[in-house]
XYZ file of C-alpha atoms in Angstrom:
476
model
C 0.000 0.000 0.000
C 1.325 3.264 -1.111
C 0.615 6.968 0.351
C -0.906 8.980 -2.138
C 0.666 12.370 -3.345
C -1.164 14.688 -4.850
C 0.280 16.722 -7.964
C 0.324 19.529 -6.287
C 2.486 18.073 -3.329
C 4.581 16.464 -5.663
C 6.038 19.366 -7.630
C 6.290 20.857 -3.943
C 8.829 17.822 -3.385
C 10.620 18.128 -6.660
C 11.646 21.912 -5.885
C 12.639 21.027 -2.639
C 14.349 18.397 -3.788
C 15.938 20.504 -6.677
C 16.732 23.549 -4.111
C 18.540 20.615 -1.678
C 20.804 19.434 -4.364
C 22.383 22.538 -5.644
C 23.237 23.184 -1.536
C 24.192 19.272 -2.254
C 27.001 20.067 -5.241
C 28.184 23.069 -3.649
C 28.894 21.568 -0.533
C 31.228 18.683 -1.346
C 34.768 19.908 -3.452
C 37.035 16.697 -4.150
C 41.153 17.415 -3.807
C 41.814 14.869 -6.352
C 39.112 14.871 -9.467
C 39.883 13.532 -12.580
C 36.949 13.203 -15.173
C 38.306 11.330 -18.433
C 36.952 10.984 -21.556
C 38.524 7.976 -23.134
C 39.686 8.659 -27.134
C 38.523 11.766 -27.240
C 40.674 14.930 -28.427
C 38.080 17.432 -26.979
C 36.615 18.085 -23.248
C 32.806 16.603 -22.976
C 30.144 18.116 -21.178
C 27.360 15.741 -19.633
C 24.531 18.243 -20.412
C 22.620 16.566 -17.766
C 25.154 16.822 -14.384
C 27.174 19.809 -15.895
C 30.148 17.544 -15.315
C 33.656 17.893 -17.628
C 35.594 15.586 -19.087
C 38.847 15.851 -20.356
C 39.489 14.239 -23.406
C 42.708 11.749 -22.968
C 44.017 12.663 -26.483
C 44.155 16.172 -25.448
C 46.980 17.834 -24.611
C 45.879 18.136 -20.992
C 44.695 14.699 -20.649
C 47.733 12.926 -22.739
C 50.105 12.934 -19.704
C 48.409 10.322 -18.244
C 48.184 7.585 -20.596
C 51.095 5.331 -20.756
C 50.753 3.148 -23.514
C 52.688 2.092 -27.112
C 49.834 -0.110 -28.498
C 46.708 2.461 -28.349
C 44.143 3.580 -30.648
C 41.784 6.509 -29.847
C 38.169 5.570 -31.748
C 35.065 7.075 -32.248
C 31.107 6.093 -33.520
C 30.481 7.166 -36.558
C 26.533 7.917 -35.657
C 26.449 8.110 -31.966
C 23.219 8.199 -30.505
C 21.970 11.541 -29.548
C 20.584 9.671 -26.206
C 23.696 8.713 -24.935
C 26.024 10.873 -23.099
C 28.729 11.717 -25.315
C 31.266 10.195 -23.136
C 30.034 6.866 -24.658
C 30.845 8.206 -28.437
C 34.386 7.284 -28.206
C 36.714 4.711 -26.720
C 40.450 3.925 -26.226
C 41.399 0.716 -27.042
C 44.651 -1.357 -26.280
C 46.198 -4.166 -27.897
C 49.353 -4.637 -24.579
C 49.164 -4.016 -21.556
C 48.740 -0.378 -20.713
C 47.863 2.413 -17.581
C 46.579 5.209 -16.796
C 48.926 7.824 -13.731
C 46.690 9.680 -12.022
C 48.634 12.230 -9.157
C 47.653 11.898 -5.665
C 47.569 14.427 -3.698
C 44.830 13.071 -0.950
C 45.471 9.948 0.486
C 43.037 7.975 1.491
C 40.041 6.091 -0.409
C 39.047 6.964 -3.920
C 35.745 6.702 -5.821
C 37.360 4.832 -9.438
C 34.364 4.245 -11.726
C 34.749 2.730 -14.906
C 32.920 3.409 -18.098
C 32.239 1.217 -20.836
C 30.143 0.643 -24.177
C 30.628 -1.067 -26.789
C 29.704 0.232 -30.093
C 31.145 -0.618 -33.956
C 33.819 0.445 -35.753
C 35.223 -0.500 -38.994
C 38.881 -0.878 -37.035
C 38.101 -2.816 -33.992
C 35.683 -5.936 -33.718
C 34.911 -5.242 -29.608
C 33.674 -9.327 -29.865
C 37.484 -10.052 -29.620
C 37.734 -7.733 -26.180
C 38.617 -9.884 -23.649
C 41.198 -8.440 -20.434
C 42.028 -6.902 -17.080
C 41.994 -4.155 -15.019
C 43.659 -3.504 -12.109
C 44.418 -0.435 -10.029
C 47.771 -0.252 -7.366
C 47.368 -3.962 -6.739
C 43.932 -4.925 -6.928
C 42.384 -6.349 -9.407
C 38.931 -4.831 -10.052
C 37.828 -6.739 -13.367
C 39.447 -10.621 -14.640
C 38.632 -11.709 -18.253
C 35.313 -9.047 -18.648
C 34.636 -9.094 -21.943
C 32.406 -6.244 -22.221
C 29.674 -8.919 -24.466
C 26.641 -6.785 -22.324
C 27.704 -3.153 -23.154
C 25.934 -2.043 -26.005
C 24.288 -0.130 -23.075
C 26.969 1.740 -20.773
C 27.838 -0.223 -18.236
C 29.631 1.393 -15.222
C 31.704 -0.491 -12.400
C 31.857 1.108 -9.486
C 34.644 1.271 -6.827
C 35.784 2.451 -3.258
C 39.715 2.128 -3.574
C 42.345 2.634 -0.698
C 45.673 4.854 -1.867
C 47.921 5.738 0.264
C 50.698 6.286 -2.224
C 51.450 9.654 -4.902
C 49.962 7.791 -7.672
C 46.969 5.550 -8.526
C 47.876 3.200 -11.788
C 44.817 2.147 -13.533
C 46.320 -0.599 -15.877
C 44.160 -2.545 -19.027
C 45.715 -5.722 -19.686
C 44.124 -7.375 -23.245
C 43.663 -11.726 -21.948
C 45.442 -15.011 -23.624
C 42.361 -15.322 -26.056
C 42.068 -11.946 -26.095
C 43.201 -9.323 -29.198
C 42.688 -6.080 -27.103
C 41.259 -4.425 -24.186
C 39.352 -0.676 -24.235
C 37.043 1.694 -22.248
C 35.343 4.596 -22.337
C 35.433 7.037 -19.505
C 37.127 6.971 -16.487
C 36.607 8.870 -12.746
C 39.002 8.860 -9.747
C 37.285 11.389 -7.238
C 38.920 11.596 -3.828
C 36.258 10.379 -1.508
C 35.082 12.555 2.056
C 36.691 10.888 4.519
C 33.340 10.264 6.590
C 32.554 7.858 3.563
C 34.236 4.275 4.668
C 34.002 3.535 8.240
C 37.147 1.141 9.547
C 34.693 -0.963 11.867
C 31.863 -3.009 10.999
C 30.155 -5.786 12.312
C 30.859 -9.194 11.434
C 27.409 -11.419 11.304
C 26.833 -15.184 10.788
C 24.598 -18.293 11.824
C 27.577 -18.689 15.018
C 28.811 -15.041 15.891
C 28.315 -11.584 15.307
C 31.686 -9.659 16.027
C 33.419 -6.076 15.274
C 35.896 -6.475 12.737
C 38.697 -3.865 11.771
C 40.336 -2.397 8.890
C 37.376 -1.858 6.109
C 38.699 1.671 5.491
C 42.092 -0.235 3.405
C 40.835 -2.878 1.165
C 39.094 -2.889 -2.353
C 35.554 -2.546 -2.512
C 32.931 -2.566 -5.603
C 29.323 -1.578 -5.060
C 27.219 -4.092 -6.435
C 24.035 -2.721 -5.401
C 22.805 1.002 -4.362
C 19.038 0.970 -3.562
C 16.490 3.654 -2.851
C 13.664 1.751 -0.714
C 10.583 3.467 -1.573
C 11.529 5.810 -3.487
C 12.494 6.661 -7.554
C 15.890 6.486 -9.140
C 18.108 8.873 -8.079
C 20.610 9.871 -10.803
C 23.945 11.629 -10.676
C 22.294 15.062 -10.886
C 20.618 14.436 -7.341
C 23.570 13.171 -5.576
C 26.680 14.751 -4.303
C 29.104 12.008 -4.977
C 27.240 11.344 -8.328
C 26.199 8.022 -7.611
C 22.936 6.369 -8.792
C 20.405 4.455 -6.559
C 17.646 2.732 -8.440
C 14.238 1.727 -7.323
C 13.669 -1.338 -4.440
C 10.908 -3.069 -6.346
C 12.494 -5.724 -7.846
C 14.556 -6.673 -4.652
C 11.414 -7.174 -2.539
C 10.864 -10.657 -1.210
C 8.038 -9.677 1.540
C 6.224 -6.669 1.668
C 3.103 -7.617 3.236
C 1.594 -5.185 4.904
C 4.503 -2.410 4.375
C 3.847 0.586 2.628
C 6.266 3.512 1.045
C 6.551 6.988 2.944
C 7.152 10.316 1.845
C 8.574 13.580 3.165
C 9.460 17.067 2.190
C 11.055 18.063 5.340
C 14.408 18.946 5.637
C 16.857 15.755 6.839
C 18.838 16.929 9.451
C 22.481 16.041 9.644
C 24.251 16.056 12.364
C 28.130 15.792 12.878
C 28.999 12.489 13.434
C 26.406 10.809 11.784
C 25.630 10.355 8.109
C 26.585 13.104 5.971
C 24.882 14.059 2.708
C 27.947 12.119 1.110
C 27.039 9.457 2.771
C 23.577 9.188 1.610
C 21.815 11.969 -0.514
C 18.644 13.594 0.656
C 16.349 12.189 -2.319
C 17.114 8.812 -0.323
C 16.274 9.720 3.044
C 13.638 11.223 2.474
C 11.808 8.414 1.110
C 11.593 5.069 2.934
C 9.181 1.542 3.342
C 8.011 1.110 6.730
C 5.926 -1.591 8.683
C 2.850 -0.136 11.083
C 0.453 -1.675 13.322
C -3.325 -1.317 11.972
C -5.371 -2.259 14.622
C -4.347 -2.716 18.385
C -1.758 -6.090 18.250
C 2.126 -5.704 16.424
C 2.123 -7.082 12.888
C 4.427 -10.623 12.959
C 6.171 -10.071 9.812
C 9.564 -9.135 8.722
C 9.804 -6.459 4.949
C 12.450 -9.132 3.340
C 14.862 -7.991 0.295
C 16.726 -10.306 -1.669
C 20.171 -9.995 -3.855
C 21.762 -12.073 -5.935
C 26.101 -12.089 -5.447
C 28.727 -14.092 -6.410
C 29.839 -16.844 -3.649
C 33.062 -16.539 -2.033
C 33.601 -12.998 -1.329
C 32.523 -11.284 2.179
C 29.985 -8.338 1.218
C 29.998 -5.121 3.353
C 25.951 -4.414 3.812
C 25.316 -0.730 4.771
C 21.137 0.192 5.895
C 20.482 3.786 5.980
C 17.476 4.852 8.118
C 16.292 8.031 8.926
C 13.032 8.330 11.217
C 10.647 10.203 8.446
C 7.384 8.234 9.749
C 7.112 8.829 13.241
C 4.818 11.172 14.899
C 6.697 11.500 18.070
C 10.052 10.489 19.653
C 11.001 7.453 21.318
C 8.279 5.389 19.483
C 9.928 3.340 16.885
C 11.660 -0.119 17.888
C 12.720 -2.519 15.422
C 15.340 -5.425 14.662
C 17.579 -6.159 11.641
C 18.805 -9.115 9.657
C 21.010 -9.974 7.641
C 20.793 -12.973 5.879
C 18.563 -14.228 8.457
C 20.676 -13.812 11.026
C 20.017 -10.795 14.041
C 22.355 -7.992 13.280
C 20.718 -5.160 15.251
C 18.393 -5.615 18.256
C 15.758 -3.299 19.265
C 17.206 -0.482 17.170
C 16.136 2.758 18.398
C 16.706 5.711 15.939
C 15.797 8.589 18.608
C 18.646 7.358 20.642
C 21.179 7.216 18.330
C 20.545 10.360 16.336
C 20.590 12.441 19.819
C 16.465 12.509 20.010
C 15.872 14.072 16.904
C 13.490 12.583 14.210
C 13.840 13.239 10.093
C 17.998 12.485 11.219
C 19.887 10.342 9.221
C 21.777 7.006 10.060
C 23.284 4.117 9.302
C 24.801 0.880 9.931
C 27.529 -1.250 8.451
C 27.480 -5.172 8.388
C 30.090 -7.643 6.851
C 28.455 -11.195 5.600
C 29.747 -14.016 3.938
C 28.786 -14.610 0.777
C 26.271 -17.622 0.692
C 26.868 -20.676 -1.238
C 23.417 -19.842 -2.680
C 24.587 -16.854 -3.719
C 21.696 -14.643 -2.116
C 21.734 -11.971 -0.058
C 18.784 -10.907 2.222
C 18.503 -7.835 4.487
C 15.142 -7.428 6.189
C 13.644 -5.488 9.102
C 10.843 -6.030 11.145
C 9.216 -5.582 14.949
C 10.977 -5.773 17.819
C 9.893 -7.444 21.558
C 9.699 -3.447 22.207
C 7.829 -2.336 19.189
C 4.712 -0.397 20.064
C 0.981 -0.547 18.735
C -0.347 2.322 16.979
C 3.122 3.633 15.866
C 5.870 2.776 12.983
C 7.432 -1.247 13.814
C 10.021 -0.687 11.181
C 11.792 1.307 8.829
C 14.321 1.176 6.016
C 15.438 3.978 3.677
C 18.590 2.717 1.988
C 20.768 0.026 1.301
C 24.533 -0.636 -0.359
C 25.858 -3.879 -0.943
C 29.897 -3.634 -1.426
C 31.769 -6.630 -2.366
C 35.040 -6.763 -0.742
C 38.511 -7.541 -2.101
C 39.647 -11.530 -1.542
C 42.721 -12.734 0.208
C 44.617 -12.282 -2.998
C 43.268 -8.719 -3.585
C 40.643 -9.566 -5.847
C 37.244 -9.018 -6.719
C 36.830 -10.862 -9.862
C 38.332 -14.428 -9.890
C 41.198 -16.143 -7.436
C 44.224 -14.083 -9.223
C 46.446 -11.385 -8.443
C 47.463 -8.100 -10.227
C 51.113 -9.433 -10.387
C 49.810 -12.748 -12.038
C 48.242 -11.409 -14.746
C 51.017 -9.340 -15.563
C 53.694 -11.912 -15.604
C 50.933 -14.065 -17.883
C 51.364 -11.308 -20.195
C 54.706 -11.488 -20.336
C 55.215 -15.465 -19.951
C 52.950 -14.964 -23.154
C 55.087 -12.963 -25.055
C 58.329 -14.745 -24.042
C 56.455 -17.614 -25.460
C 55.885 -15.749 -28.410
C 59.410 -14.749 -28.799
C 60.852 -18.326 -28.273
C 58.487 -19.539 -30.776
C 59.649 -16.730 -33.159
C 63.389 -17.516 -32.464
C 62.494 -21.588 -32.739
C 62.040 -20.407 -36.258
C 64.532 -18.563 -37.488
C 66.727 -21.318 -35.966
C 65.500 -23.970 -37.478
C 65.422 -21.674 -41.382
C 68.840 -21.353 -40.720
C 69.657 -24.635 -39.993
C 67.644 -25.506 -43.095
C 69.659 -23.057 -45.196
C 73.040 -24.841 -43.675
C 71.809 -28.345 -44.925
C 70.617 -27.361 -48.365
C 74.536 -25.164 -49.322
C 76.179 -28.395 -47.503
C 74.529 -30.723 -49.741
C 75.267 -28.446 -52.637
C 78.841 -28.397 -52.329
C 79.059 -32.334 -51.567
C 77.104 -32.133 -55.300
C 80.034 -29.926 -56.747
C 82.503 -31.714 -55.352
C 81.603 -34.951 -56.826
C 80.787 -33.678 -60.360
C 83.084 -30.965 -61.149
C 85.622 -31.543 -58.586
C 89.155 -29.926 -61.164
C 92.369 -32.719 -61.021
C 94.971 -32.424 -58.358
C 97.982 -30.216 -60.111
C 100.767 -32.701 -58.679
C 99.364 -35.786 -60.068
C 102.540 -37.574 -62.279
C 102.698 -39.135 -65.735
C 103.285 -42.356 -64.212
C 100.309 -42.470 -62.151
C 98.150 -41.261 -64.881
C 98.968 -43.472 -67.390
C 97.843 -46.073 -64.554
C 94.738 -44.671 -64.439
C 93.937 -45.262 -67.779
C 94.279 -41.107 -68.386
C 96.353 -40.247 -71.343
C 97.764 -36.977 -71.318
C 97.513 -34.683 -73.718
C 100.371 -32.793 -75.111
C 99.637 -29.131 -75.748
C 101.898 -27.134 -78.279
C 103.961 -24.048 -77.108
C-alpha cells in the first residue's frame, strides 16, 4: 500500500528536492578529481550533471596515458541519447595504464565506463582483459559482451601512495582491451568507516580495517523511493528503485517527506547518503491494536566466495513523536541489530539520518537478504520498522581480488610469460630456417665436389697413365 501524493504536493517535493541538491554540489569539493573521456581529443560536457571531461588525447589529458599499443576511436553515428562520453573509446592491444597524481590519500571513488559500439577498425567481440588499479584487481577476463548499453563499475579504492595506476591488460584469447570514460574522485573521509560488524549463523563480532581494502558496489538501492541519478547526488552516484529486490512486503507501505533531513556531525553526511534517499523510505505499522508478525524481506543475488559489506540507511521520516519506533535487523537471516532505536542514536531528533555497516559471507546460494521487522519493544499504533537505503559492497579476496582467485602481479607476468612464449616460438624459427639453409649449401657443395671436382695439379705421368688417363700434349 502506497501513500498517495497529490500533484500539487509532488512538484512541492521536486523543488525542494531541486533547491537541496544545488546546496548538495556546492557543498562537497574533491582534492583529487579527474573526469576522463577515453579517445577523445576534446573536453565533454554531460549536459545533464554539468560535469567535464577531459578528453585523454588532449593535450591536458595525454600525460596520463602510458601506452605504445593504443588507438583513440570514435562512432560514426552516436546516438543523440547517450552521453557523449560513450561516443568514443580507447582501445589497447598490450598491456597499458593510466597515472593519475595523488595528492589526498586515502580512499578513492574509481568508476569505470564502458560501451561497446562498432567500428570499422576494432571488432569489440574479440575484447577480452584486465583491469587492475595499485594492486587490486577490479575486473578478470570481462569481456564487455553486455555493453551495447553503458555499463559502469563502481569502486571504493584505498591509496595511500602519490599515484593511482589504472592498468588494461588485453587476456590469452584476447586481441585487445578498451574503455570509455574513467573517474578517480577523492572520496570525504566520513565515507568508509574502519569498523563493521561481522554477522553469521555462530557469531556476530566487530571487525577492523574496512577503510584499506578494495571494494565494488554491487548494489545502491532507494527503498521506496524513484531512481536517483547523478544530478541528485553529491558524490554522483545512482540508486535505483527497491521493487524488484522485494521478497516480503506484506503489509509495508512507502513513505514520503518534504522536510528537511537533518544532519548532524557524526552521523551520516549528505555524502554518505543523498537527501532524495532519506527522504523516502518503506516502513511496517500496526493497523489495529496487536504488532504485525512479519519481517519487509529484500533479496540480492552475489557471487559466492567474497565477504559483502551491507550498509542500511534509516532516517526516522514516519514517526509522529520520539522514542516510538523499535525494530530489529537481519542480515541474511541472522540478528544484526536488536531493538534499534533511531531517537537514541541520532541524539532525540526525528527526520535524522543514520546508518549501519554489516560484513556477511557470501552464501553458497549466492543470495543476499537484508530485512527489518518488529521488535519485543515495538509499540501498537506507531511505525514497527523502517528502512530507507541500502549498499551492498563486495570486498577484495585474500589475494586482492574481486573478480576471480588471481592477483594483479599474475596477470602481468601471464602477459609477459605470453610474449616470451611468443618470442621463443619466433626464435624456434629462425633457428630452425637457418639450420635448413646450412643443410641445403652443404649438400650443394658435396654435389660440386663430386661432379666438377678440377684434377689435383701434382698428379705424375706415371700415375696417370695407370689410371687409364692419357695426357695430352699441348703445343707451345
Amino acid at each position: 500500500m502506497d501513500i498517495p501524493i497529490t500533484g500539487v504536493f509532488s512538484l512541492y517535493v521536486s523543488l525542494c528536492l531541486l533547491l537541496l541538491r544545488l546546496s548538495v554540489v556546492s557543498g562537497f569539493s574533491p582534492i583529487d578529481h579527474y573526469l576522463i573521456d577515453c579517445g577523445a581529443s576534446e573536453a565533454t560536457t554531460l549536459d545533464a550533471y554539468h560535469r567535464r571531461f577531459t578528453g585523454d588525447a588532449s593535450d591536458l589529458g595525454s600525460g596520463l596515458l602510458s601506452a605504445t599499443r593504443t588507438f583513440a576511436i570514435a562512432e560514426s553515428s552516436p546516438s543523440v541519447n547517450l552521453p557523449p562520453i560513450y561516443h568514443t573509446a580507447r582501445v589497447f592491444t598490450r598491456p597499458s595504464k593510466y597515472a593519475f597524481r595523488i595528492r589526498d590519500k586515502g580512499t578513492h571513488l574509481v568508476r569505470l565506463h564502458f560501451r561497446r559500439f562498432d567500428s570499422s577498425n576494432f571488432e569489440f567481440s574479440d575484447s577480452q582483459f584486465h583491469v587492475s588499479a595499485n594492486g587490486f584487481v577490479l575486473l578478470n577476463n570481462f569481456t564487455g559482451m553486455d555493453t551495447q548499453t553503458p555499463k559502469i563499475k563502481d569502486y571504493m579504492i584505498w591509496v595511500d601512495t602519490d599515484v593511482l595506476r589504472i592498468t588494461f591488460t588485453p587476456s590469452r584469447k584476447s586481441k585487445l582491451a578498451f574503455v570509455n570514460a574513467i573517474e578517480v574522485i577523492s572520496a570525504p573521509k566520513d565515507l568508509i568507516a574502519d569498523v563493521a560488524q561481522f554477522v553469521n549463523s555462530k557469531k556476530s563480532e566487530k571487525i577492523n580495517g574496512l577503510m584499506k581494502i578494495a571494494l565494488e558496489a554491487v548494489y545502491r538501492v532507494n527503498v521506496g523511493g524513484p531512481k536517483v541519478t547523478p544530478f541528485n547526488d553529491s558524490l554522483w552516484r545512482t540508486w535505483v528503485p527497491d521493487n524488484e529486490f522485494l521478497k516480503l512486503s506484506d503489509g509495508s507501505k512507502r513513505v514520503f517527506s518534504s522536510a528537511r533531513i537533518k544532519y548532524q556531525l557524526g552521523g551520516a553526511s549528505r555524502e554518505v547518503g543523498p537527501d532524495n534517499v532519506y527522504n523516502t523510505a518503506r516502513v511496517l505499522s500496526s493497523s489495529d491494536y496487536s504488532v504485525p508478525n512479519l519481517n519487509i524481506t529484500w533479496e540480492f543475488s552475489v557471487i559466492g566466495g567474497y565477504r559483502y559489506l551491507v550498509r542500511m540507511h534509516f532516517c526516522d521520516i514516519a514517526s509522529v513523536s520520539l522514542g516510538m519506533l523499535y525494530f530489529n535487523v537481519y542480515v541474511n537471516g541472522n540478528l544484526a541489530y536488536e531493538n534499534l532505536d533511531l531517537s537514541a542514536v541520532t541524539n532525540w531528533m526525528l527526520a535524522s539520518p543514520f546508518y549501519a555497516d554489516f560484513v556477511v559471507d557470501g552464501e553458497s546460494s549466492e543470495v543476499l537478504t537484508v530485512s527489518v521487522g518488529p521488535s519485543n519493544k515495538s509499540m501498537t499504533h506507531a511505525v514497527d520498522a523502517i528502512l530507507n537505503g541500502v549498499e551492498i559492497m563486495k570486498m577484495n579476496n585474500a589475494m586482492g581480488s574481486l573478480d576471480g582467485e588471481v592477483c594483479a602481479e599474475s596477470i602481468l607476468k601471464g602477459w609477459q610469460r605470453r610474449n616470451i612464449g611468443a618470442m621463443v616460438l619466433l626464435i624456434a624459427a629462425v633457428c630452425l630456417l637457418a639450420i635448413a639453409s646450412l643443410f641445403i649449401r652443404r649438400a650443394i657443395r658435396v654435389k660440386d665436389s663430386v661432379a666438377w671436382s678440377p684434377l689435383s695439379m701434382d698428379i705424375s705421368e706415371d700415375n696417370l697413365m695407370k689410371s687409364g688417363i692419357q695426357p695430352r700434349l699441348v703445343k707451345a
